[in-house]
Amino acid sequence: MEMMEVAQNKRKIEWVGFLYLLPAFVFLIYYIYYGIGFNFINSFYDWNGVSAEKLFIGLKNYKELFTSYKFMGSLENTFVFMIVTQVIQISFGFIIAYSLRFIKIGNKFAKSVFFLPYIMSLVVIGVVFNGMFNLHNGFINEVLRTIGLENFVVDWMGNPKVALISVIIANVFTYTGFDVIMYQAGLGGIPKEIVEAADIDGAGALTKIFRIFIPMLNSVHFSLIILGVIGSLKTFEIVWFITQGGPVGSSELVSTFLYKTYVLEYKAGLSSAISMIVIGISLIITVIQLQIKKRLTEG
């Protein structure tokens, strides 16, 4: 009898656990998977997103996208943005986090300063950088004029060769602080005995960085890369409030192209196809990264 009562109580506890998880499952299914399925179906239709009428056109939306120089240009810009921002953010994040290990006074304050942009509204950051990059009265160009470097004044938002760089600078400013905190946590988890043993063996600073710290932070590297890749594909506010994808599409990312296609051009079917392509790219990149991590871990 006691065994039966224990088994029944165990089942009750399991059901209670499922009930606690139920709201999360409902939210996930309705707002995530239902939305993906809805977009997948709409990607085969010509639909303006408003009327009840939909015209089935098969793969025409996908064909149009892959033959569109605007969409392919936005894809190219997105990959450039993704690679450059991740390389800079991860590099700066590690360097800053490593340097903070040697700061005893004001360490917490320094971490707060670096982390502050990450918790700020992206709209605010976009508007601030829009003002800073202004050709005529922006902070950066005004400083250059004040110190007599007028020849270095740049049209940050109006020059097709510079517009994407402006967005990258704003993104690096926003997210590097998160990388700093992640690396600080990772560095704190490295056993002191390993570092002390390296000191006894006479290892220099660079040797310890490349032989101890960087290899032992592989899990942090991969976590930041996965988050950064997915985040790059979703980046919208910073781009929109600084350049709106211009000029002539030079800073257009997939996210801003999707927004214009759906909201400004009323092409819901085409925008659904864009979203499915973005999801597909995210899945492919994530699977590749996880496979690389698995092989490195096993190796």
XYZ file of C-alpha atoms in Angstrom:
299
model
C 0.000 0.000 0.000
C 2.780 2.415 0.895
C 4.467 1.756 -2.461
C 1.198 2.470 -4.284
C 0.729 5.717 -2.359
C 4.291 6.810 -3.175
C 3.711 6.046 -6.869
C 0.430 7.991 -6.862
C 2.033 10.972 -5.144
C 4.854 10.881 -7.687
C 2.326 10.975 -10.546
C 0.538 13.906 -8.924
C 3.820 15.811 -8.641
C 4.594 15.117 -12.310
C 1.153 16.379 -13.380
C 1.581 19.503 -11.255
C 4.910 20.115 -13.022
C 3.234 19.789 -16.426
C 0.535 22.251 -15.358
C 3.199 24.813 -14.456
C 4.760 24.351 -17.911
C 1.421 24.474 -19.744
C 1.232 28.307 -20.097
C 4.718 28.359 -21.608
C 3.781 25.596 -24.058
C 0.593 27.418 -25.067
C 2.516 30.639 -25.599
C 5.219 28.835 -27.603
C 2.780 26.953 -29.822
C 0.442 29.875 -30.497
C 2.892 32.755 -30.900
C 5.894 30.912 -32.356
C 4.974 27.699 -34.156
C 1.535 28.849 -35.297
C 3.122 32.053 -36.620
C 5.782 30.086 -38.503
C 3.142 27.806 -40.011
C 0.945 30.784 -40.936
C 3.861 32.507 -42.670
C 4.875 29.305 -44.449
C 1.407 28.913 -45.970
C 1.152 32.602 -46.910
C 4.527 32.475 -48.659
C 2.838 30.578 -51.500
C 0.190 33.259 -52.028
C -0.079 36.693 -53.564
C -1.694 38.596 -50.693
C -1.673 42.192 -49.527
C -2.110 41.288 -45.852
C -5.440 43.116 -45.560
C -8.056 41.664 -47.902
C -9.615 38.232 -47.510
C -8.648 37.305 -51.065
C -5.485 35.312 -51.625
C -4.131 34.082 -54.948
C -2.096 30.874 -54.866
C 1.106 31.372 -56.901
C 3.284 28.499 -55.667
C 7.006 29.259 -55.504
C 6.744 32.549 -57.384
C 7.506 34.634 -54.284
C 10.711 32.702 -53.641
C 11.724 32.955 -57.293
C 11.128 36.705 -57.222
C 13.279 37.119 -54.122
C 16.243 35.110 -55.388
C 16.209 37.067 -58.656
C 15.856 40.444 -56.924
C 19.096 42.411 -56.640
C 17.567 44.378 -53.737
C 16.874 41.274 -51.675
C 20.197 39.652 -52.531
C 21.902 42.940 -51.663
C 20.169 42.963 -48.278
C 21.315 39.380 -47.703
C 24.887 40.324 -48.553
C 24.752 43.345 -46.240
C 23.314 41.164 -43.471
C 26.156 38.643 -43.711
C 28.785 41.413 -43.789
C 27.089 43.052 -40.802
C 26.903 39.705 -39.000
C 30.550 38.743 -39.498
C 32.064 42.164 -38.798
C 29.978 42.904 -35.705
C 30.601 39.470 -34.184
C 34.354 39.602 -34.754
C 34.613 43.089 -33.224
C 32.204 42.493 -30.331
C 33.738 39.178 -29.307
C 37.283 40.554 -29.600
C 36.515 43.731 -27.663
C 34.394 41.806 -25.157
C 37.227 39.416 -24.323
C 39.905 42.122 -24.222
C 37.843 44.356 -21.917
C 36.790 41.459 -19.664
C 40.398 40.255 -19.401
C 41.617 43.784 -18.626
C 39.000 44.246 -15.894
C 40.600 41.330 -14.003
C 43.474 43.656 -13.110
C 41.282 46.531 -11.939
C 40.517 46.242 -8.239
C 39.007 49.671 -7.570
C 35.975 50.601 -9.646
C 35.616 47.169 -11.268
C 31.865 46.974 -10.717
C 31.381 50.550 -11.884
C 33.350 49.820 -15.085
C 31.216 46.740 -15.772
C 28.063 48.801 -15.270
C 29.302 51.439 -17.739
C 30.006 48.838 -20.417
C 26.720 47.004 -19.802
C 24.527 50.129 -19.742
C 24.059 50.444 -23.557
C 22.798 46.842 -23.699
C 19.824 47.598 -21.436
C 18.992 50.901 -23.116
C 16.150 51.185 -25.614
C 17.331 50.438 -29.155
C 15.134 53.266 -30.399
C 16.975 55.705 -28.122
C 20.358 54.407 -29.286
C 19.292 54.686 -32.929
C 18.088 58.263 -32.488
C 21.251 59.252 -30.574
C 23.563 57.845 -33.237
C 21.450 59.433 -35.953
C 22.160 62.783 -34.331
C 25.850 62.001 -33.836
C 26.291 60.987 -37.485
C 24.499 64.023 -38.906
C 26.594 65.593 -41.689
C 25.977 69.238 -40.787
C 25.687 69.392 -37.002
C 26.466 65.878 -35.771
C 28.780 65.490 -32.792
C 31.488 63.565 -34.661
C 31.740 65.963 -37.600
C 31.560 68.986 -35.302
C 34.532 67.682 -33.323
C 36.489 67.132 -36.544
C 35.724 70.687 -37.688
C 36.627 72.120 -34.286
C 40.092 70.539 -34.277
C 40.743 71.594 -37.855
C 40.165 68.259 -39.601
C 37.463 69.358 -42.028
C 38.899 67.052 -44.686
C 37.950 64.067 -42.532
C 34.293 65.074 -42.216
C 32.150 62.179 -43.453
C 28.529 61.928 -44.520
C 27.994 58.931 -42.263
C 24.384 58.290 -43.263
C 24.349 59.635 -46.822
C 27.471 58.024 -48.250
C 26.772 54.497 -49.611
C 30.343 53.465 -48.766
C 30.010 54.467 -45.114
C 26.348 53.918 -44.182
C 26.747 50.244 -43.251
C 29.840 51.098 -41.183
C 27.756 53.604 -39.216
C 25.227 50.911 -38.356
C 28.008 48.499 -37.383
C 29.533 51.091 -35.025
C 26.173 51.630 -33.298
C 25.604 47.876 -32.970
C 29.075 47.260 -31.525
C 28.511 50.057 -29.001
C 25.204 48.496 -27.961
C 26.114 44.840 -27.569
C 29.801 44.697 -26.603
C 28.848 45.148 -22.941
C 26.889 41.894 -22.988
C 29.967 40.065 -24.326
C 32.049 41.642 -21.561
C 29.730 40.292 -18.857
C 29.663 36.828 -20.447
C 33.445 36.677 -20.669
C 33.817 37.952 -17.118
C 31.603 35.121 -15.919
C 33.596 32.632 -17.988
C 36.939 33.918 -16.736
C 35.675 33.681 -13.182
C 34.972 29.978 -13.725
C 38.542 29.098 -14.737
C 40.299 27.362 -11.807
C 42.982 29.540 -10.228
C 45.226 26.479 -9.861
C 45.645 26.294 -13.653
C 46.685 29.937 -13.893
C 49.018 29.597 -10.906
C 50.625 26.507 -12.459
C 51.207 28.449 -15.666
C 52.817 31.268 -13.657
C 55.131 28.786 -11.957
C 56.116 27.401 -15.380
C 57.036 30.921 -16.447
C 54.223 31.383 -18.983
C 53.860 34.960 -20.221
C 50.637 36.910 -20.545
C 50.120 36.079 -24.240
C 50.875 32.402 -23.654
C 48.245 32.232 -20.915
C 45.713 34.053 -23.076
C 46.114 31.766 -26.106
C 46.843 28.508 -24.258
C 44.555 28.787 -21.229
C 41.925 31.516 -21.310
C 40.753 31.419 -24.936
C 40.568 27.578 -25.188
C 38.794 27.266 -21.833
C 36.189 29.819 -22.906
C 35.025 27.830 -25.952
C 31.512 27.443 -24.552
C 31.270 31.224 -24.111
C 32.610 31.838 -27.632
C 30.014 29.554 -29.199
C 27.144 30.893 -27.096
C 27.977 34.459 -28.119
C 28.345 33.485 -31.779
C 24.963 31.723 -31.860
C 23.237 34.617 -30.091
C 25.050 37.125 -32.301
C 24.134 35.386 -35.556
C 20.460 35.149 -34.642
C 20.510 38.716 -33.330
C 22.077 39.998 -36.571
C 19.248 38.479 -38.593
C 16.723 40.256 -36.337
C 18.474 43.637 -36.133
C 16.006 46.338 -37.084
C 15.649 49.344 -34.759
C 19.262 50.511 -34.945
C 19.312 50.370 -38.745
C 15.897 51.934 -39.162
C 16.514 54.929 -36.908
C 19.966 55.641 -38.342
C 19.792 55.003 -42.105
C 16.467 53.247 -42.830
C 18.472 50.918 -45.049
C 19.725 53.720 -47.293
C 21.178 55.312 -49.182
C 20.225 53.229 -52.248
C 20.094 50.067 -50.130
C 23.741 50.260 -49.030
C 22.814 49.519 -45.392
C 19.671 47.513 -46.101
C 19.424 44.387 -43.948
C 16.963 41.536 -44.416
C 14.910 42.812 -41.468
C 14.444 46.312 -42.902
C 13.770 44.886 -46.362
C 11.057 42.657 -44.861
C 9.513 45.621 -43.032
C 9.371 47.727 -46.188
C 7.935 44.838 -48.193
C 5.110 44.192 -45.757
C 4.288 47.541 -44.145
C 5.111 49.995 -46.938
C 4.395 47.891 -50.038
C 1.573 45.667 -48.706
C 3.164 42.469 -50.020
C 2.347 40.055 -47.215
C 2.939 36.930 -49.284
C 6.381 38.111 -50.350
C 7.298 39.178 -46.816
C 6.211 35.746 -45.536
C 8.646 34.166 -47.995
C 11.388 36.470 -46.687
C 10.677 35.423 -43.105
C 10.836 31.729 -44.050
C 14.197 32.268 -45.749
C 15.487 34.017 -42.620
C 14.293 31.136 -40.427
C 15.957 28.654 -42.782
C 19.263 30.548 -42.701
C 19.112 30.752 -38.885
C 18.541 27.006 -38.566
C 21.317 26.106 -41.012
C 23.881 28.375 -39.343
C 22.905 27.193 -35.851
C 23.155 23.502 -36.821
C 26.586 24.091 -38.391
C 27.809 25.905 -35.281
C 26.522 23.173 -32.956
C 28.184 20.486 -35.072
C 31.489 22.362 -34.977
C 31.187 22.775 -31.213
C 30.383 19.072 -30.806
C 33.432 17.991 -32.820
C 35.745 20.359 -30.978
C 34.396 19.173 -27.625
C 34.767 15.500 -28.549
C 38.208 16.176 -30.018
